PDB file of C-alpha atoms in Angstrom:
ATOM      1  CA  ARG A   1      82.196 112.081 125.970  1.00 57.00           C
ATOM      2  CA  LEU A   2      82.324 108.289 125.758  1.00 57.00           C
ATOM      3  CA  GLN A   3      84.122 106.318 128.434  1.00 63.00           C
ATOM      4  CA  CYS A   4      84.874 102.660 128.777  1.00 64.00           C
ATOM      5  CA  LEU A   5      86.439 101.721 132.120  1.00 72.00           C
ATOM      6  CA  GLY A   6      87.805  98.405 133.257  1.00 72.00           C
ATOM      7  CA  SER A   7      90.902  96.281 133.418  1.00 75.00           C
ATOM      8  CA  LEU A   8      92.584  95.344 130.127  1.00 74.00           C
ATOM      9  CA  PRO A   9      91.622  91.648 130.322  1.00 76.00           C
ATOM     10  CA  HIS A  10      88.027  92.550 131.355  1.00 77.00           C
ATOM     11  CA  LEU A  11      87.525  94.899 128.382  1.00 75.00           C
ATOM     12  CA  LYS A  12      88.932  92.375 125.915  1.00 73.00           C
ATOM     13  CA  GLN A  13      86.856  89.533 127.372  1.00 72.00           C
ATOM     14  CA  ARG A  14      83.635  91.571 127.402  1.00 74.00           C
ATOM     15  CA  TYR A  15      83.871  93.468 124.140  1.00 73.00           C
ATOM     16  CA  ALA A  16      86.148  91.482 121.801  1.00 72.00           C
ATOM     17  CA  GLN A  17      84.189  89.878 118.991  1.00 73.00           C
ATOM     18  CA  GLY A  18      86.268  86.759 118.448  1.00 79.00           C
ATOM     19  CA  PHE A  19      89.360  86.390 116.327  1.00 85.00           C
ATOM     20  CA  GLN A  20      90.758  88.112 113.227  1.00 87.00           C
ATOM     21  CA  LEU A  21      91.721  85.666 110.527  1.00 91.00           C
ATOM     22  CA  ASP A  22      94.167  86.857 107.814  1.00 94.00           C
ATOM     23  CA  VAL A  23      94.389  84.487 104.870  1.00 96.00           C
ATOM     24  CA  LYS A  24      96.323  84.474 101.590  1.00 97.00           C
ATOM     25  CA  VAL A  25      94.791  82.162  98.954  1.00 97.00           C
ATOM     26  CA  GLN A  26      96.105  81.020  95.598  1.00 96.00           C
ATOM     27  CA  LYS A  27      94.604  83.177  92.822  1.00 93.00           C
ATOM     28  CA  GLY A  28      92.736  80.332  91.129  1.00 92.00           C
ATOM     29  CA  ARG A  29      91.187  79.122  94.402  1.00 94.00           C
ATOM     30  CA  ILE A  30      89.605  82.332  95.764  1.00 94.00           C
ATOM     31  CA  LYS A  31      85.994  81.393  94.866  1.00 94.00           C
ATOM     32  CA  SER A  32      86.367  77.943  96.370  1.00 94.00           C
ATOM     33  CA  TYR A  33      87.906  79.380  99.545  1.00 95.00           C
ATOM     34  CA  LYS A  34      85.116  81.921  99.982  1.00 94.00           C
ATOM     35  CA  GLU A  35      82.513  79.160  99.716  1.00 95.00           C
ATOM     36  CA  TRP A  36      84.425  77.047 102.224  1.00 95.00           C
ATOM     37  CA  ILE A  37      84.800  79.883 104.774  1.00 94.00           C
ATOM     38  CA  LYS A  38      81.032  80.595 104.606  1.00 93.00           C
ATOM     39  CA  LYS A  39      80.321  76.905 105.242  1.00 94.00           C
ATOM     40  CA  VAL A  40      82.824  76.406 108.068  1.00 91.00           C
ATOM     41  CA  PHE A  41      82.283  79.821 109.763  1.00 89.00           C
ATOM     42  CA  PRO A  42      78.746  80.911 108.771  1.00 90.00           C
ATOM     43  CA  ASP A  43      78.889  83.974 111.040  1.00 87.00           C
ATOM     44  CA  ALA A  44      82.308  85.156 109.807  1.00 89.00           C
ATOM     45  CA  LYS A  45      82.427  88.749 108.592  1.00 90.00           C
ATOM     46  CA  LEU A  46      84.676  89.652 105.694  1.00 92.00           C
ATOM     47  CA  LEU A  47      86.544  92.806 106.845  1.00 88.00           C
ATOM     48  CA  GLU A  48      88.972  93.168 103.975  1.00 92.00           C
ATOM     49  CA  ASP A  49      89.126  91.628 100.509  1.00 94.00           C
ATOM     50  CA  GLN A  50      92.181  92.533  98.437  1.00 93.00           C
ATOM     51  CA  GLU A  51      92.358  89.931  95.684  1.00 89.00           C
ATOM     52  CA  GLU A  52      93.954  86.860  97.275  1.00 94.00           C
ATOM     53  CA  ASN A  53      94.435  88.510 100.742  1.00 97.00           C
ATOM     54  CA  MET A  54      91.396  88.492 103.005  1.00 96.00           C
ATOM     55  CA  THR A  55      90.673  89.335 106.630  1.00 93.00           C
ATOM     56  CA  HIS A  56      87.699  87.815 108.438  1.00 92.00           C
ATOM     57  CA  GLN A  57      86.194  88.354 111.886  1.00 88.00           C
ATOM     58  CA  VAL A  58      85.436  84.916 113.363  1.00 85.00           C
ATOM     59  CA  ALA A  59      83.348  84.613 116.536  1.00 78.00           C
ATOM     60  CA  HIS A  60      84.516  82.644 119.546  1.00 69.00           C
ATOM     61  CA  ILE A  61      83.164  79.116 119.141  1.00 62.00           C
ATOM     62  CA  SER A  62      84.088  77.749 122.547  1.00 55.00           C
ATOM     63  CA  LYS A  63      86.999  77.854 125.022  1.00 53.00           C
ATOM     64  CA  SER A  64      88.963  75.654 122.642  1.00 54.00           C
ATOM     65  CA  SER A  65      87.966  77.705 119.571  1.00 74.00           C
ATOM     66  CA  LEU A  66      91.498  78.940 118.795  1.00 80.00           C
ATOM     67  CA  GLY A  67      92.732  75.367 118.451  1.00 84.00           C
ATOM     68  CA  LYS A  68      89.706  74.449 116.385  1.00 86.00           C
ATOM     69  CA  ILE A  69      90.331  77.352 114.016  1.00 86.00           C
ATOM     70  CA  PHE A  70      93.943  76.312 113.495  1.00 89.00           C
ATOM     71  CA  ARG A  71      92.927  72.680 112.954  1.00 91.00           C
ATOM     72  CA  LEU A  72      90.273  73.653 110.359  1.00 91.00           C
ATOM     73  CA  LEU A  73      92.735  75.888 108.492  1.00 93.00           C
ATOM     74  CA  GLU A  74      95.501  73.254 108.500  1.00 94.00           C
ATOM     75  CA  ASP A  75      93.099  70.582 107.270  1.00 93.00           C
ATOM     76  CA  ALA A  76      91.867  72.858 104.435  1.00 92.00           C
ATOM     77  CA  LYS A  77      95.282  74.285 103.419  1.00 94.00           C
ATOM     78  CA  ASN A  78      95.832  72.119 100.325  1.00 91.00           C
ATOM     79  CA  GLU A  79      92.175  71.665  99.352  1.00 93.00           C
ATOM     80  CA  GLN A  80      91.317  75.376  99.543  1.00 94.00           C
ATOM     81  CA  GLY A  81      94.616  76.740  98.249  1.00 95.00           C
ATOM     82  CA  ILE A  82      95.516  78.524 101.483  1.00 96.00           C
ATOM     83  CA  VAL A  83      99.082  79.803 101.063  1.00 96.00           C
ATOM     84  CA  GLU A  84      99.420  81.313 104.531  1.00 96.00           C
ATOM     85  CA  TYR A  85      97.244  82.437 107.398  1.00 95.00           C
ATOM     86  CA  SER A  86      97.372  84.025 110.829  1.00 94.00           C
ATOM     87  CA  VAL A  87      94.866  84.146 113.640  1.00 91.00           C
ATOM     88  CA  ARG A  88      94.853  86.889 116.267  1.00 87.00           C
ATOM     89  CA  GLU A  89      92.645  88.178 119.005  1.00 81.00           C
ATOM     90  CA  THR A  90      90.788  91.446 118.606  1.00 78.00           C
ATOM     91  CA  THR A  91      92.990  94.274 119.940  1.00 79.00           C
ATOM     92  CA  LEU A  92      91.845  96.975 122.368  1.00 78.00           C
ATOM     93  CA  GLU A  93      92.456  99.534 119.659  1.00 78.00           C
ATOM     94  CA  GLN A  94      90.034  97.690 117.341  1.00 77.00           C
ATOM     95  CA  ILE A  95      87.459  97.529 120.179  1.00 76.00           C
ATOM     96  CA  PHE A  96      87.762 101.271 120.763  1.00 78.00           C
ATOM     97  CA  ILE A  97      87.526 102.056 117.055  1.00 76.00           C
ATOM     98  CA  ARG A  98      84.351  99.968 116.894  1.00 74.00           C
ATOM     99  CA  PHE A  99      82.889 101.900 119.830  1.00 74.00           C
ATOM    100  CA  ALA A 100      83.641 105.187 118.078  1.00 76.00           C
ATOM    101  CA  ARG A 101      82.075 103.987 114.829  1.00 74.00           C
ATOM    102  CA  GLU A 102      78.956 102.784 116.634  1.00 72.00           C
ATOM    103  CA  GLN A 103      78.637 106.177 118.281  1.00 71.00           C
ATOM    104  CA  ASP A 104      78.930 107.919 114.899  1.00 63.00           C
ATOM    105  CA  GLU A 105      76.408 105.556 113.322  1.00 59.00           C
ATOM    106  CA  GLU A 106      73.732 106.308 115.904  1.00 57.00           C
ATOM    107  CA  GLN A 107      70.962 108.294 114.324  1.00 51.00           C
ATOM    108  CA  GLY A 108      68.927 111.108 115.797  1.00 50.00           C
ATOM    109  CA  PRO A 109      69.873 113.779 118.303  1.00 50.00           C
ATOM    110  CA  VAL A 110      72.335 113.262 121.105  1.00 48.00           C
ATOM    111  CA  LYS A 111      70.554 113.223 124.463  1.00 47.00           C
ATOM    112  CA  GLY A 112      70.705 116.698 125.930  1.00 44.00           C
ATOM    113  CA  PHE A 113      71.511 118.356 122.580  1.00 44.00           C
ATOM    114  CA  SER A 114      69.166 119.676 119.899  1.00 44.00           C
ATOM    115  CA  GLN A 115      71.415 118.885 116.925  1.00 44.00           C
ATOM    116  CA  PRO A 116      71.688 115.431 115.350  1.00 46.00           C
ATOM    117  CA  ARG A 117      74.872 113.456 115.989  1.00 45.00           C
ATOM    118  CA  SER A 118      76.106 113.885 112.419  1.00 45.00           C
ATOM    119  CA  ASP A 119      76.775 117.563 113.154  1.00 42.00           C
ATOM    120  CA  TYR A 120      79.546 116.624 115.605  1.00 42.00           C
ATOM    121  CA  MET A 121      83.090 115.636 114.772  1.00 44.00           C
ATOM    122  CA  THR A 122      84.459 112.609 116.591  1.00 46.00           C
ATOM    123  CA  GLU A 123      87.999 112.329 117.897  1.00 49.00           C
ATOM    124  CA  VAL A 124      89.056 109.202 119.740  1.00 48.00           C
ATOM    125  CA  LYS A 125      91.867 109.243 122.280  1.00 50.00           C
ATOM    126  CA  LEU A 126      93.445 105.894 123.223  1.00 50.00           C
ATOM    127  CA  THR A 127      95.588 105.903 126.308  1.00 51.00           C
ATOM    128  CA  ASP A 128      99.021 104.330 125.560  1.00 50.00           C
ATOM    129  CA  ILE A 129      98.708 100.708 126.618  1.00 51.00           C
ATOM    130  CA  LYS A 130     102.083  99.631 125.310  1.00 51.00           C
ATOM    131  CA  ASN A 131     103.777 100.974 128.420  1.00 51.00           C
ATOM    132  CA  SER A 132     105.130  97.923 130.226  1.00 45.00           C
ATOM    133  CA  SER A 133     104.411  99.479 133.635  1.00 48.00           C
ATOM    134  CA  ILE A 134     100.653  99.054 133.166  1.00 48.00           C
ATOM    135  CA  ALA A 135      99.440  96.223 135.379  1.00 49.00           C
ATOM    136  CA  LYS A 136      96.743  93.751 134.358  1.00 52.00           C
ATOM    137  CA  ASN A 137      94.172  95.428 136.594  1.00 51.00           C
ATOM    138  CA  SER A 138      94.855  98.909 135.180  1.00 53.00           C
ATOM    139  CA  SER A 139      91.986 100.813 133.625  1.00 54.00           C
ATOM    140  CA  VAL A 140      91.890 101.979 130.050  1.00 55.00           C
ATOM    141  CA  GLU A 141      89.708 104.924 129.104  1.00 53.00           C
ATOM    142  CA  LEU A 142      88.157 105.835 125.801  1.00 53.00           C
ATOM    143  CA  GLN A 143      87.070 109.454 125.591  1.00 50.00           C
ATOM    144  CA  ARG A 144      84.846 111.231 123.109  1.00 51.00           C
ATOM    145  CA  MET A 145      85.997 114.886 122.934  1.00 50.00           C
TER     146      MET A 145
END
């Protein structure tokens, strides 16, 4: 069983890995855009690549990083053939899914068990956080069952 306890803002602040950047690029400009994104955000991870639609994980640069990301994208819009883009914070669901994947990727036996981890099936339960009655200091729990 895997648990992650804390307030919603605390969990996002501690475990979020930056911003998700969704970009649509003109077909003839994809190669140029990919070179540009590597230069401007060297640590960016390409999460999805579906022809001209791409999703990147971009690390927090500083407290003003969101504004900086928008400024860089706006400045490069014409030059790099960016048709449209959106920037969003990592969601709690994405954080929990990452936790579950990391648990599945661990190699070797689970402490206290003689079988390797790969012999176990993982199910992740995410408590409904869309309920408007949840206060900012509420706890969210991730369970491995």
